[in-house]
XYZ file of C-alpha atoms in Angstrom:
158
model
C 0.000 0.000 0.000
C 1.119 3.522 -0.728
C 0.258 6.894 0.700
C 0.314 10.250 -1.077
C 0.852 13.609 0.586
C 2.578 16.916 -0.080
C 6.106 17.335 1.265
C 7.690 20.775 1.046
C 5.434 21.736 -1.837
C 5.903 18.532 -3.838
C 3.446 15.691 -4.095
C 5.094 12.473 -2.903
C 4.064 8.861 -2.715
C 5.571 6.642 -0.051
C 5.186 3.064 1.045
C 2.760 2.576 3.919
C 4.979 0.445 6.104
C 3.238 -0.529 9.337
C 4.603 1.446 12.267
C 6.898 3.653 10.201
C 7.255 7.126 11.673
C 7.355 10.398 9.757
C 10.694 11.148 11.452
C 12.237 7.989 9.981
C 10.874 8.810 6.526
C 12.100 12.425 6.548
C 15.591 11.469 7.727
C 15.759 8.801 4.994
C 14.813 11.539 2.509
C 17.816 13.506 3.812
C 15.742 16.276 5.333
C 18.201 16.848 8.128
C 16.510 19.827 9.782
C 14.273 17.207 11.369
C 16.425 15.973 14.241
C 16.192 12.796 16.218
C 15.977 14.003 19.815
C 14.088 12.132 22.473
C 12.089 9.818 20.210
C 8.919 10.173 22.280
C 7.589 13.684 21.653
C 9.083 15.619 24.510
C 11.875 17.712 22.984
C 10.477 19.153 19.722
C 13.717 18.606 17.777
C 11.739 16.815 15.097
C 8.972 19.442 14.767
C 7.364 19.751 11.345
C 4.310 21.549 10.065
C 1.334 19.442 9.074
C -1.376 21.593 7.539
C 0.220 24.647 9.220
C 0.320 23.197 12.748
C 3.465 22.037 14.538
C 3.764 18.335 15.313
C 6.585 16.131 16.505
C 7.484 13.843 13.602
C 8.571 11.147 16.056
C 4.906 10.695 17.028
C 3.343 10.719 13.555
C 2.738 7.430 11.802
C 3.152 7.604 8.036
C -0.245 6.046 7.330
C -1.982 9.114 8.855
C -0.574 11.573 6.300
C -2.806 10.847 3.309
C -3.680 14.119 1.552
C -1.939 16.280 4.142
C 0.663 18.998 3.626
C 3.941 18.389 5.475
C 6.605 21.091 5.688
C 10.081 20.947 7.126
C 12.466 23.823 7.700
C 13.999 23.105 4.293
C 10.839 24.499 2.683
C 11.077 27.866 4.456
C 14.236 29.138 2.795
C 17.765 28.137 2.004
C 21.247 29.406 2.655
C 20.766 31.991 -0.078
C 17.269 33.135 0.924
C 16.570 33.113 4.630
C 13.124 33.946 5.942
C 12.698 37.042 8.108
C 12.420 34.771 11.157
C 15.665 32.958 10.289
C 17.440 36.300 9.772
C 16.320 37.696 13.106
C 17.383 34.429 14.804
C 20.858 34.946 13.325
C 20.949 38.629 14.267
C 20.003 37.870 17.860
C 22.318 34.890 18.282
C 19.265 32.721 18.887
C 20.740 29.815 16.940
C 22.775 28.695 19.968
C 24.057 25.116 19.419
C 21.629 24.623 16.532
C 20.162 21.290 17.518
C 16.810 22.599 18.743
C 16.736 25.625 16.410
C 14.890 23.990 13.487
C 12.127 22.850 15.842
C 11.902 26.333 17.370
C 11.646 27.935 13.933
C 8.919 25.476 12.920
C 6.985 26.126 16.152
C 7.208 29.896 15.666
C 6.181 29.566 12.014
C 3.105 27.617 13.140
C 2.325 30.401 15.602
C 2.649 33.069 12.918
C 0.322 31.137 10.583
C -2.297 30.633 13.281
C -4.910 32.999 14.623
C -3.221 33.815 17.942
C -1.624 37.238 18.225
C 2.166 37.263 18.561
C 2.664 38.186 22.188
C 5.447 37.232 24.558
C 3.065 34.745 26.196
C 2.037 33.145 22.894
C 5.683 32.996 21.776
C 6.690 31.273 25.024
C 3.720 28.914 24.724
C 4.715 28.055 21.134
C 8.269 27.289 22.286
C 7.126 25.262 25.304
C 7.317 22.067 23.252
C 10.946 22.706 22.266
C 13.548 21.595 24.760
C 16.772 23.620 24.632
C 19.612 21.791 26.325
C 22.252 24.512 26.122
C 21.232 28.089 26.868
C 17.503 28.559 27.002
C 14.803 30.636 25.454
C 15.658 34.293 26.046
C 17.270 34.918 22.648
C 14.652 33.007 20.623
C 11.865 34.914 22.405
C 13.630 38.237 21.798
C 14.115 37.302 18.129
C 10.416 36.476 17.688
C 9.400 39.688 19.470
C 11.748 41.729 17.263
C 10.230 40.173 14.151
C 6.750 40.965 15.424
C 7.753 44.597 16.045
C 9.353 44.861 12.603
C 6.258 43.398 10.933
C 4.103 45.994 12.674
C 6.436 48.877 11.792
C 7.343 49.393 15.444
C 10.706 49.821 17.090
C 11.525 46.872 19.348
C 11.780 47.846 23.006
C 13.217 45.110 25.238
């Protein structure tokens, strides 16, 4: 049996192997922004967007993806064309060690696509599913707040 879904803007067909996880599939497809972290949905290193909402790929079985739209960080921009969120992460030094960063960017992208306003509380809530093992959340929160201010034509005030 096969399953068809959209991955980073391209329609793909994959084998429906019983028990196969989206994380395993994406890593096999060399989409390395999706990290193997905890393997049981606690760290957010494997966060992807499914129909604009953030999910941990380590918890998603491949057979549930029929007709859905899956996006990884690779679809947001590349080395030559960073998104505004990626640029502000760089400017603020929010990349840190880089292991949790793709998941944080995916979680914040899901927040920006949703209906919630971008507030410090909503930013922190969006990042609550991303475990940072090195320095924490101050710089990523500041980066997201700066982007929000820039998008609204305001000057960021810490």
